[in-house]
mmCIF file of C-alpha atoms and ligand atoms in Angstrom:
data_model
loop_
_atom_site.group_PDB
_atom_site.id
_atom_site.type_symbol
_atom_site.label_atom_id
_atom_site.label_comp_id
_atom_site.label_asym_id
_atom_site.label_seq_id
_atom_site.Cartn_x
_atom_site.Cartn_y
_atom_site.Cartn_z
ATOM 1 C CA MET A 12 42.786 20.282 -17.594
ATOM 2 C CA LEU A 13 42.925 22.022 -14.209
ATOM 3 C CA ILE A 14 45.597 20.518 -11.961
ATOM 4 C CA LEU A 15 46.599 21.340 -8.382
ATOM 5 C CA GLY A 16 50.347 20.910 -7.751
ATOM 6 C CA ILE A 17 51.851 20.347 -4.308
ATOM 7 C CA GLU A 18 55.598 20.625 -3.632
ATOM 8 C CA THR A 19 57.200 20.021 -0.223
ATOM 9 C CA SER A 20 60.486 18.284 -1.073
ATOM 10 C CA CYS A 21 62.801 20.582 0.911
ATOM 11 C CA ASP A 22 62.145 23.824 2.807
ATOM 12 C CA ASP A 23 59.570 25.612 0.622
ATOM 13 C CA THR A 24 55.881 24.791 1.050
ATOM 14 C CA CYS A 25 54.316 25.295 -2.397
ATOM 15 C CA ALA A 26 50.940 24.850 -4.086
ATOM 16 C CA ALA A 27 49.793 25.986 -7.543
ATOM 17 C CA VAL A 28 46.927 25.595 -9.962
ATOM 18 C CA VAL A 29 47.792 25.212 -13.645
ATOM 19 C CA SER A 30 45.300 25.140 -16.498
ATOM 20 C CA LYS A 31 45.888 23.476 -19.890
ATOM 21 C CA ARG A 32 49.415 22.427 -18.933
ATOM 22 C CA ASP A 33 51.103 25.844 -19.045
ATOM 23 C CA THR A 34 48.753 28.577 -17.860
ATOM 24 C CA ILE A 35 49.583 29.323 -14.238
ATOM 25 C CA LEU A 36 46.406 30.416 -12.432
ATOM 26 C CA SER A 37 48.113 30.640 -9.033
ATOM 27 C CA SER A 38 51.481 29.739 -7.533
ATOM 28 C CA ILE A 39 52.051 30.115 -3.801
ATOM 29 C CA VAL A 40 55.448 29.602 -2.153
ATOM 30 C CA SER A 41 55.816 29.851 1.600
ATOM 31 C CA SER A 42 59.507 29.908 2.445
ATOM 32 C CA GLN A 43 60.732 28.545 5.768
ATOM 33 C CA HIS A 44 64.002 30.517 5.744
ATOM 34 C CA GLY A 45 63.277 32.167 9.109
ATOM 35 C CA ALA A 46 62.869 28.776 10.801
ATOM 36 C CA HIS A 47 66.297 27.510 9.624
ATOM 37 C CA GLU A 48 68.320 30.735 9.750
ATOM 38 C CA ALA A 49 69.730 30.198 13.244
ATOM 39 C CA TYR A 50 71.124 26.800 12.116
ATOM 40 C CA ARG A 51 72.619 28.222 8.858
ATOM 41 C CA GLY A 52 71.096 25.340 6.890
ATOM 42 C CA VAL A 53 67.930 23.278 6.499
ATOM 43 C CA VAL A 54 67.115 21.154 9.579
ATOM 44 C CA PRO A 55 65.059 18.197 8.240
ATOM 45 C CA GLU A 56 62.802 17.769 11.276
ATOM 46 C CA ILE A 57 62.023 21.493 11.474
ATOM 47 C CA ALA A 58 61.308 21.487 7.709
ATOM 48 C CA ALA A 59 58.774 18.650 8.093
ATOM 49 C CA ARG A 60 57.048 20.329 11.026
ATOM 50 C CA GLU A 61 56.890 23.659 9.168
ATOM 51 C CA HIS A 62 55.329 21.923 6.122
ATOM 52 C CA ILE A 63 52.641 20.463 8.403
ATOM 53 C CA ARG A 64 51.920 23.968 9.734
ATOM 54 C CA LEU A 65 51.933 25.678 6.337
ATOM 55 C CA VAL A 66 50.587 23.210 3.773
ATOM 56 C CA GLY A 67 46.861 23.644 4.565
ATOM 57 C CA PRO A 68 46.842 27.446 4.252
ATOM 58 C CA VAL A 69 49.121 27.315 1.174
ATOM 59 C CA VAL A 70 46.840 24.862 -0.705
ATOM 60 C CA ARG A 71 43.744 26.864 0.295
ATOM 61 C CA THR A 72 45.343 30.127 -0.892
ATOM 62 C CA ALA A 73 46.349 28.557 -4.232
ATOM 63 C CA LEU A 74 42.731 27.467 -4.839
ATOM 64 C CA GLU A 75 41.350 30.862 -3.728
ATOM 65 C CA LYS A 76 43.762 32.791 -5.970
ATOM 66 C CA ALA A 77 42.714 30.596 -8.920
ATOM 67 C CA ASP A 78 39.068 31.206 -7.914
ATOM 68 C CA LEU A 79 38.378 27.455 -7.866
ATOM 69 C CA TYR A 80 37.097 24.779 -5.495
ATOM 70 C CA LEU A 81 38.613 21.310 -5.172
ATOM 71 C CA GLU A 82 35.718 19.801 -7.110
ATOM 72 C CA ASP A 83 36.467 22.068 -10.127
ATOM 73 C CA LEU A 84 39.843 20.342 -10.606
ATOM 74 C CA ASP A 85 40.754 17.394 -12.863
ATOM 75 C CA GLY A 86 43.620 16.045 -10.781
ATOM 76 C CA ILE A 87 46.397 16.539 -8.255
ATOM 77 C CA ALA A 88 50.153 16.280 -8.823
ATOM 78 C CA VAL A 89 52.526 15.934 -5.893
ATOM 79 C CA THR A 90 56.307 15.723 -5.604
ATOM 80 C CA ASN A 91 57.109 12.299 -4.126
ATOM 81 C CA ARG A 92 60.887 12.048 -4.847
ATOM 82 C CA PRO A 93 63.762 12.912 -4.360
ATOM 83 C CA GLY A 94 64.145 15.124 -1.278
ATOM 84 C CA LEU A 95 63.987 15.169 2.509
ATOM 85 C CA ILE A 96 61.821 12.202 3.407
ATOM 86 C CA GLY A 97 59.974 13.906 6.275
ATOM 87 C CA SER A 98 59.172 16.884 4.019
ATOM 88 C CA LEU A 99 58.046 14.702 1.081
ATOM 89 C CA LEU A 100 55.761 12.652 3.330
ATOM 90 C CA VAL A 101 53.787 15.781 4.281
ATOM 91 C CA GLY A 102 52.954 16.677 0.657
ATOM 92 C CA VAL A 103 52.241 13.062 -0.291
ATOM 93 C CA SER A 104 49.927 12.594 2.720
ATOM 94 C CA VAL A 105 48.027 15.784 1.909
ATOM 95 C CA ALA A 106 47.619 14.714 -1.753
ATOM 96 C CA LYS A 107 46.366 11.271 -0.654
ATOM 97 C CA GLY A 108 43.943 12.911 1.786
ATOM 98 C CA LEU A 109 42.596 15.194 -0.950
ATOM 99 C CA HIS A 110 42.239 12.149 -3.230
ATOM 100 C CA LEU A 111 40.218 10.300 -0.573
ATOM 101 C CA ALA A 112 37.998 13.357 -0.035
ATOM 102 C CA SER A 113 37.421 14.165 -3.712
ATOM 103 C CA GLY A 114 38.152 11.050 -5.773
ATOM 104 C CA LEU A 115 40.463 13.127 -8.004
ATOM 105 C CA PRO A 116 43.343 11.225 -9.641
ATOM 106 C CA VAL A 117 46.777 11.856 -8.112
ATOM 107 C CA VAL A 118 50.083 11.629 -9.954
ATOM 108 C CA PRO A 119 53.447 11.306 -8.210
ATOM 109 C CA VAL A 120 56.026 13.670 -9.706
ATOM 110 C CA ASN A 121 59.829 13.471 -9.682
ATOM 111 C CA HIS A 122 61.201 16.821 -8.420
ATOM 112 C CA LEU A 123 64.068 16.795 -10.938
ATOM 113 C CA HIS A 124 61.683 16.159 -13.837
ATOM 114 C CA ALA A 125 59.517 19.020 -12.530
ATOM 115 C CA HIS A 126 62.532 21.384 -12.674
ATOM 116 C CA ILE A 127 63.130 20.194 -16.261
ATOM 117 C CA ARG A 128 59.447 20.954 -17.001
ATOM 118 C CA SER A 129 60.025 24.616 -16.001
ATOM 119 C CA ILE A 130 61.833 25.031 -19.355
ATOM 120 C CA PRO A 131 58.931 24.206 -21.749
ATOM 121 C CA LEU A 132 56.582 25.835 -19.212
ATOM 122 C CA SER A 133 58.330 29.146 -19.842
ATOM 123 C CA ASN A 134 58.948 28.613 -23.572
ATOM 124 C CA ALA A 135 56.024 26.949 -25.349
ATOM 125 C CA ASP A 136 57.845 27.041 -28.719
ATOM 126 C CA LEU A 137 60.634 24.805 -27.503
ATOM 127 C CA ASN A 138 61.038 21.468 -29.247
ATOM 128 C CA PRO A 139 63.356 18.653 -28.128
ATOM 129 C CA PRO A 140 66.141 17.721 -28.365
ATOM 130 C CA TYR A 141 67.716 20.231 -25.966
ATOM 131 C CA VAL A 142 70.250 20.211 -23.151
ATOM 132 C CA ILE A 143 69.263 21.254 -19.637
ATOM 133 C CA LEU A 144 71.606 22.437 -16.934
ATOM 134 C CA LEU A 145 69.829 21.703 -13.642
ATOM 135 C CA VAL A 146 71.529 23.487 -10.754
ATOM 136 C CA SER A 147 69.929 23.345 -7.325
ATOM 137 C CA GLY A 148 70.827 22.913 -3.664
ATOM 138 C CA GLY A 149 70.985 19.127 -3.980
ATOM 139 C CA HIS A 150 71.786 18.492 -7.666
ATOM 140 C CA THR A 151 73.998 19.630 -10.524
ATOM 141 C CA ILE A 152 73.075 17.632 -13.609
ATOM 142 C CA LEU A 153 73.373 18.074 -17.354
ATOM 143 C CA PHE A 154 70.429 16.386 -19.060
ATOM 144 C CA ARG A 155 69.740 15.734 -22.700
ATOM 145 C CA VAL A 156 66.007 15.853 -23.421
ATOM 146 C CA ASN A 157 65.538 13.642 -26.474
ATOM 147 C CA ALA A 158 62.983 13.903 -29.289
ATOM 148 C CA ASP A 159 60.555 11.668 -27.323
ATOM 149 C CA SER A 160 60.777 14.185 -24.382
ATOM 150 C CA GLU A 161 62.570 11.594 -22.222
ATOM 151 C CA ALA A 162 65.542 12.996 -20.292
ATOM 152 C CA CYS A 163 68.825 11.201 -19.698
ATOM 153 C CA VAL A 164 71.904 12.285 -17.752
ATOM 154 C CA LEU A 165 75.006 13.448 -19.651
ATOM 155 C CA GLY A 166 76.914 14.347 -16.493
ATOM 156 C CA SER A 167 76.486 15.292 -12.843
ATOM 157 C CA THR A 168 78.441 16.404 -9.812
ATOM 158 C CA ARG A 169 80.721 13.879 -8.154
ATOM 159 C CA ASP A 170 80.433 15.621 -4.758
ATOM 160 C CA ASP A 171 78.808 18.942 -3.800
ATOM 161 C CA ALA A 172 76.006 20.467 -5.865
ATOM 162 C CA ALA A 173 76.535 24.019 -7.186
ATOM 163 C CA GLY A 174 73.919 25.418 -4.785
ATOM 164 C CA GLU A 175 75.526 23.589 -1.876
ATOM 165 C CA ALA A 176 78.929 25.026 -2.884
ATOM 166 C CA LEU A 177 77.459 28.551 -2.878
ATOM 167 C CA ASP A 178 75.611 28.016 0.412
ATOM 168 C CA LYS A 179 78.802 26.730 2.089
ATOM 169 C CA ALA A 180 80.900 29.608 0.693
ATOM 170 C CA ALA A 181 78.350 32.120 2.005
ATOM 171 C CA ASN A 182 78.686 30.450 5.389
ATOM 172 C CA LEU A 183 82.506 30.712 5.299
ATOM 173 C CA LEU A 184 82.253 34.379 4.286
ATOM 174 C CA GLY A 185 79.728 35.141 7.039
ATOM 175 C CA LEU A 186 77.089 36.199 4.524
ATOM 176 C CA GLY A 187 74.231 34.432 6.296
ATOM 177 C CA TYR A 188 71.458 32.126 5.195
ATOM 178 C CA PRO A 189 70.129 31.397 2.603
ATOM 179 C CA GLY A 190 73.570 31.513 1.041
ATOM 180 C CA GLY A 191 72.920 31.503 -2.722
ATOM 181 C CA PRO A 192 70.977 34.793 -2.871
ATOM 182 C CA ALA A 193 73.483 36.360 -0.393
ATOM 183 C CA MET A 194 76.400 35.330 -2.672
ATOM 184 C CA ASP A 195 74.482 36.756 -5.634
ATOM 185 C CA SER A 196 74.165 40.218 -4.114
ATOM 186 C CA ALA A 197 77.665 40.300 -2.527
ATOM 187 C CA ALA A 198 79.225 39.163 -5.827
ATOM 188 C CA SER A 199 77.406 41.817 -7.818
ATOM 189 C CA ALA A 200 79.317 44.447 -5.770
ATOM 190 C CA GLY A 201 82.684 42.647 -6.090
ATOM 191 C CA ASP A 202 85.524 41.988 -8.546
ATOM 192 C CA PRO A 203 85.264 38.525 -10.178
ATOM 193 C CA HIS A 204 89.007 38.597 -11.017
ATOM 194 C CA TYR A 205 90.206 39.416 -7.461
ATOM 195 C CA ILE A 206 91.396 35.813 -6.874
ATOM 196 C CA GLY A 207 91.836 33.062 -9.471
ATOM 197 C CA PHE A 208 90.042 30.194 -7.723
ATOM 198 C CA PRO A 209 90.358 26.757 -9.402
ATOM 199 C CA ARG A 210 87.905 25.764 -12.160
ATOM 200 C CA PRO A 211 87.368 22.110 -11.133
ATOM 201 C CA MET A 212 87.108 19.520 -13.918
ATOM 202 C CA LEU A 213 86.940 22.168 -16.622
ATOM 203 C CA LYS A 214 89.608 20.434 -18.651
ATOM 204 C CA THR A 215 88.411 16.906 -17.776
ATOM 205 C CA PRO A 216 86.639 15.271 -20.745
ATOM 206 C CA GLY A 217 82.952 14.496 -20.252
ATOM 207 C CA PHE A 218 80.256 16.447 -18.477
ATOM 208 C CA ASP A 219 80.786 15.705 -14.779
ATOM 209 C CA PHE A 220 81.375 18.393 -12.146
ATOM 210 C CA SER A 221 83.115 18.636 -8.756
ATOM 211 C CA PHE A 222 82.808 21.584 -6.383
ATOM 212 C CA SER A 223 84.127 20.346 -3.018
ATOM 213 C CA GLY A 224 87.754 21.346 -3.821
ATOM 214 C CA LEU A 225 86.657 24.879 -4.682
ATOM 215 C CA LYS A 226 85.017 25.222 -1.275
ATOM 216 C CA THR A 227 88.266 23.951 0.324
ATOM 217 C CA ALA A 228 90.267 26.523 -1.686
ATOM 218 C CA LEU A 229 88.149 29.306 -0.179
ATOM 219 C CA ALA A 230 88.444 27.832 3.331
ATOM 220 C CA VAL A 231 92.259 27.603 2.966
ATOM 221 C CA HIS A 232 92.459 31.163 1.645
ATOM 222 C CA LEU A 233 90.488 32.465 4.644
ATOM 223 C CA ALA A 234 92.499 30.373 7.119
ATOM 224 C CA GLU A 235 95.826 31.677 5.739
ATOM 225 C CA ARG A 236 94.832 35.332 6.054
ATOM 226 C CA ARG A 237 96.115 37.236 9.037
ATOM 227 C CA THR A 238 93.363 39.859 9.031
ATOM 228 C CA THR A 239 89.589 39.696 8.920
ATOM 229 C CA PRO A 240 88.453 40.582 5.381
ATOM 230 C CA SER A 241 86.754 43.946 4.947
ATOM 231 C CA LYS A 242 83.277 44.149 3.412
ATOM 232 C CA GLU A 243 84.872 45.092 0.096
ATOM 233 C CA GLU A 244 87.172 42.050 0.229
ATOM 234 C CA ILE A 245 84.258 39.779 1.097
ATOM 235 C CA ASN A 246 82.401 41.060 -1.970
ATOM 236 C CA ASN A 247 85.522 40.432 -4.076
ATOM 237 C CA LEU A 248 85.926 36.899 -2.668
ATOM 238 C CA ALA A 249 82.234 36.147 -3.284
ATOM 239 C CA ALA A 250 82.523 37.451 -6.860
ATOM 240 C CA SER A 251 85.724 35.448 -7.557
ATOM 241 C CA TYR A 252 84.233 32.250 -6.113
ATOM 242 C CA LEU A 253 80.952 32.654 -7.995
ATOM 243 C CA GLU A 254 82.912 33.330 -11.194
ATOM 244 C CA ALA A 255 84.721 29.993 -10.827
ATOM 245 C CA VAL A 256 81.401 28.145 -10.341
ATOM 246 C CA VAL A 257 79.777 29.981 -13.261
ATOM 247 C CA ASP A 258 82.768 29.433 -15.595
ATOM 248 C CA VAL A 259 82.553 25.664 -15.065
ATOM 249 C CA LEU A 260 78.758 25.480 -15.367
ATOM 250 C CA VAL A 261 78.574 27.601 -18.517
ATOM 251 C CA GLU A 262 81.489 25.967 -20.279
ATOM 252 C CA LYS A 263 80.295 22.404 -19.560
ATOM 253 C CA ALA A 264 76.706 23.213 -20.605
ATOM 254 C CA VAL A 265 77.787 24.802 -23.872
ATOM 255 C CA SER A 266 80.136 21.932 -24.719
ATOM 256 C CA ALA A 267 77.396 19.411 -23.874
ATOM 257 C CA ALA A 268 75.136 21.078 -26.452
ATOM 258 C CA VAL A 269 77.829 21.498 -29.096
ATOM 259 C CA GLU A 270 79.317 18.032 -28.679
ATOM 260 C CA THR A 271 75.998 16.180 -28.686
ATOM 261 C CA GLY A 272 74.617 18.111 -31.646
ATOM 262 C CA VAL A 273 71.888 20.103 -29.869
ATOM 263 C CA ASN A 274 71.319 23.805 -30.511
ATOM 264 C CA GLU A 275 69.198 24.762 -27.493
ATOM 265 C CA ILE A 276 70.062 24.992 -23.774
ATOM 266 C CA GLY A 277 67.663 25.410 -20.852
ATOM 267 C CA LEU A 278 68.647 26.495 -17.352
ATOM 268 C CA ALA A 279 66.699 25.165 -14.352
ATOM 269 C CA GLY A 280 66.837 24.882 -10.537
ATOM 270 C CA GLY A 281 67.317 27.390 -7.712
ATOM 271 C CA VAL A 282 70.850 28.443 -8.764
ATOM 272 C CA ALA A 283 69.368 29.386 -12.172
ATOM 273 C CA ALA A 284 68.024 32.454 -10.307
ATOM 274 C CA ASN A 285 71.634 33.691 -10.061
ATOM 275 C CA SER A 286 72.164 36.925 -12.000
ATOM 276 C CA ARG A 287 75.757 36.201 -13.051
ATOM 277 C CA LEU A 288 74.925 32.669 -14.270
ATOM 278 C CA ARG A 289 71.921 33.954 -16.224
ATOM 279 C CA SER A 290 73.901 36.683 -17.985
ATOM 280 C CA ARG A 291 77.032 34.603 -18.652
ATOM 281 C CA LEU A 292 75.064 31.656 -20.091
ATOM 282 C CA THR A 293 73.096 34.033 -22.336
ATOM 283 C CA GLU A 294 76.321 35.677 -23.588
ATOM 284 C CA GLU A 295 78.059 32.367 -24.240
ATOM 285 C CA CYS A 296 75.046 30.890 -26.054
ATOM 286 C CA ASP A 297 74.833 34.013 -28.237
ATOM 287 C CA ALA A 298 78.526 33.662 -29.058
ATOM 288 C CA GLN A 299 78.057 29.993 -30.022
ATOM 289 C CA GLU A 300 74.778 30.682 -31.895
ATOM 290 C CA LEU A 301 72.831 28.477 -29.495
ATOM 291 C CA SER A 302 69.306 29.325 -28.292
ATOM 292 C CA VAL A 303 68.807 29.558 -24.564
ATOM 293 C CA THR A 304 65.715 29.362 -22.347
ATOM 294 C CA ILE A 305 66.016 30.780 -18.840
ATOM 295 C CA PRO A 306 62.723 30.732 -16.914
ATOM 296 C CA PRO A 307 61.673 33.661 -14.705
ATOM 297 C CA LYS A 308 63.341 33.396 -11.284
ATOM 298 C CA GLU A 309 60.139 32.265 -9.540
ATOM 299 C CA LEU A 310 60.038 29.188 -11.819
ATOM 300 C CA CYS A 311 63.717 28.390 -11.134
ATOM 301 C CA THR A 312 63.526 28.117 -7.346
ATOM 302 C CA ASP A 313 61.199 25.464 -5.909
ATOM 303 C CA ASN A 314 57.552 25.995 -6.875
ATOM 304 C CA ALA A 315 54.455 23.882 -7.488
ATOM 305 C CA ALA A 316 53.566 25.312 -10.920
ATOM 306 C CA MET A 317 56.264 23.120 -12.497
ATOM 307 C CA VAL A 318 54.854 20.133 -10.555
ATOM 308 C CA ALA A 319 51.271 20.801 -11.727
ATOM 309 C CA SER A 320 52.450 21.328 -15.317
ATOM 310 C CA LEU A 321 54.347 18.025 -15.376
ATOM 311 C CA GLY A 322 51.400 16.309 -13.661
ATOM 312 C CA THR A 323 49.094 17.537 -16.450
ATOM 313 C CA TRP A 324 51.466 16.156 -19.060
ATOM 314 C CA MET A 325 51.509 12.785 -17.230
ATOM 315 C CA LEU A 326 47.735 12.639 -16.757
ATOM 316 C CA GLU A 327 47.206 13.459 -20.463
ATOM 317 C CA ARG A 328 49.402 10.495 -21.346
ATOM 318 C CA GLU A 329 48.108 8.388 -18.464
ATOM 319 C CA THR A 330 51.748 7.529 -17.730
ATOM 320 C CA SER A 331 50.954 7.163 -14.044
ATOM 321 C CA THR A 332 47.924 7.662 -11.824
ATOM 322 C CA TRP A 333 46.911 6.767 -8.317
ATOM 323 C CA ASN A 334 48.365 3.398 -7.410
ATOM 324 C CA GLY A 335 49.228 3.750 -3.752
ATOM 325 C CA PHE A 336 52.614 5.359 -4.461
ATOM 326 C CA ASP A 337 54.996 6.248 -1.649
ATOM 327 C CA ALA A 338 57.541 8.992 -0.969
ATOM 328 C CA SER A 339 61.225 8.301 -1.585
ATOM 329 C CA ALA A 340 64.309 10.312 -0.578
ATOM 330 C CA THR A 341 66.214 9.177 -3.662
ATOM 331 C CA CYS A 342 65.516 8.442 -7.311
ATOM 332 C CA ARG A 343 67.278 6.824 -10.225
ATOM 333 C CA ILE A 344 67.778 8.715 -13.451
ATOM 334 C CA GLU A 345 69.242 6.936 -16.444
ATOM 335 C CA ARG A 346 72.581 7.993 -17.921
ATOM 336 C CA CYS A 347 72.378 8.702 -21.653
ATOM 337 C CA ARG A 348 73.312 5.829 -23.942
ATOM 338 C CA THR A 349 76.578 6.277 -25.819
ATOM 339 C CA SER A 350 74.687 7.212 -28.993
ATOM 340 C CA GLU A 351 72.928 10.094 -27.166
ATOM 341 C CA SER A 352 76.066 11.453 -25.502
ATOM 342 C CA ARG A 353 78.261 10.759 -28.524
ATOM 343 C CA ILE A 354 81.092 13.213 -28.940
ATOM 344 C CA ARG A 355 80.660 14.594 -32.429
ATOM 345 C CA LYS A 356 84.245 15.683 -33.012
HETATM 346 O O1 LIG B 426 65.819 24.270 -6.629
HETATM 347 P P1 LIG B 426 65.959 24.840 -5.262
HETATM 348 O O2 LIG B 426 65.026 25.961 -4.880
HETATM 349 O O3 LIG B 426 65.818 23.714 -4.170
HETATM 350 C C1 LIG B 426 66.413 22.457 -4.362
HETATM 351 O O4 LIG B 426 65.803 21.633 -5.090
HETATM 352 O O5 LIG B 426 67.554 22.301 -3.852
HETATM 353 O O6 LIG B 426 67.478 25.332 -5.115
HETATM 354 C C2 LIG B 426 67.961 25.864 -3.908
HETATM 355 C C3 LIG B 426 69.379 26.343 -4.141
HETATM 356 C C4 LIG B 426 70.057 26.779 -2.835
HETATM 357 O O7 LIG B 426 71.369 26.263 -2.801
HETATM 358 C C5 LIG B 426 70.071 28.297 -2.955
HETATM 359 O O8 LIG B 426 71.126 28.913 -2.232
HETATM 360 C C6 LIG B 426 70.232 28.465 -4.447
HETATM 361 O O9 LIG B 426 69.389 27.489 -5.011
HETATM 362 N N1 LIG B 426 69.840 29.803 -4.916
HETATM 363 C C7 LIG B 426 70.693 30.670 -5.485
HETATM 364 C C8 LIG B 426 69.957 31.848 -5.751
HETATM 365 N N2 LIG B 426 68.663 31.650 -5.343
HETATM 366 C C9 LIG B 426 68.614 30.376 -4.832
HETATM 367 N N3 LIG B 426 72.009 30.556 -5.776
HETATM 368 C C10 LIG B 426 72.609 31.611 -6.352
HETATM 369 N N4 LIG B 426 71.969 32.784 -6.619
HETATM 370 C C11 LIG B 426 70.658 32.941 -6.346
HETATM 371 N N5 LIG B 426 70.042 34.079 -6.633
HETATM 372 ZN ZN1 LIG B 427 64.434 22.069 -6.411
#
């Protein structure tokens, strides 16, 4: 099966062609960072307008790179939820237009499920059950993928997502936009033990997270200082803050696997591109004799290859095809039943 994926849920305009579910023939990502930089965050209306400008060339380039025409394809997969509604509507409208022009089937894809798909997409030998830590700009969720490949939620953030916490900290530290990658490079030059920031909810039973207090702790620390921090201090603050976020994420993910009787963890979402998180999760999984799958960075941040791959899987099972679907800013994902999130101890 040859599937075109389209992803426009936030501020990256993406298109990809995937063959036989996991062979990526092309994957194009056009980032809008320049358009949002002056506002130090994503401006929804600008994002939608930029998608309109970029989506045509991005889809065309994805087809050209794969050396295919629209009529060579077997279907189209498009992200229709959750995300910025104006951004989602652009991708959905383009997919519907391509359907009308070509008659190809279209499947609507959940963005969170697509991130989950990046794990088997980068490790074909993986068999469920496994636990996935999904960390992005809008979500921080621990999923359990069960033997039937259905995912349920073991825990999630009660306030800010991990990516949001890093973006806001970068803003407070004057590191610029986009914040996550800026925190990554500043932290790699700093001392993670410079300040002992709180590790929110680490000792709270269960698998939920909370990051808004950590952001406040950094804001209070900066407000109480009498001098402007030097570059070296900023690196140390970034490293200490990132260490607190990483400690919580790694420890909760490992206990989710251990306590629910799963021996494999996957890491997904834009924050999964973070060097410290990648190395710490690998170390901790090794120590606990758990296997870990961490996709290449370009499959962690938003991309359409994961959308096309999930779309292939759905078309193969005919779980959903063209039925006049709409875009939606939100989505519902089931919490795991008690038996799936049972504490083994
Ligand atoms: O999955 P994603 O690309 O888009 C959403 O679905 O939200 O995730 C974006 C998030 C942003 O918060 C961004 O700052 C963060 O991922 N991010 C990183 C890194 N690269 C992207 N955070 C830490 N280190 C990175 N290298
Ligand atoms: Zn995402």
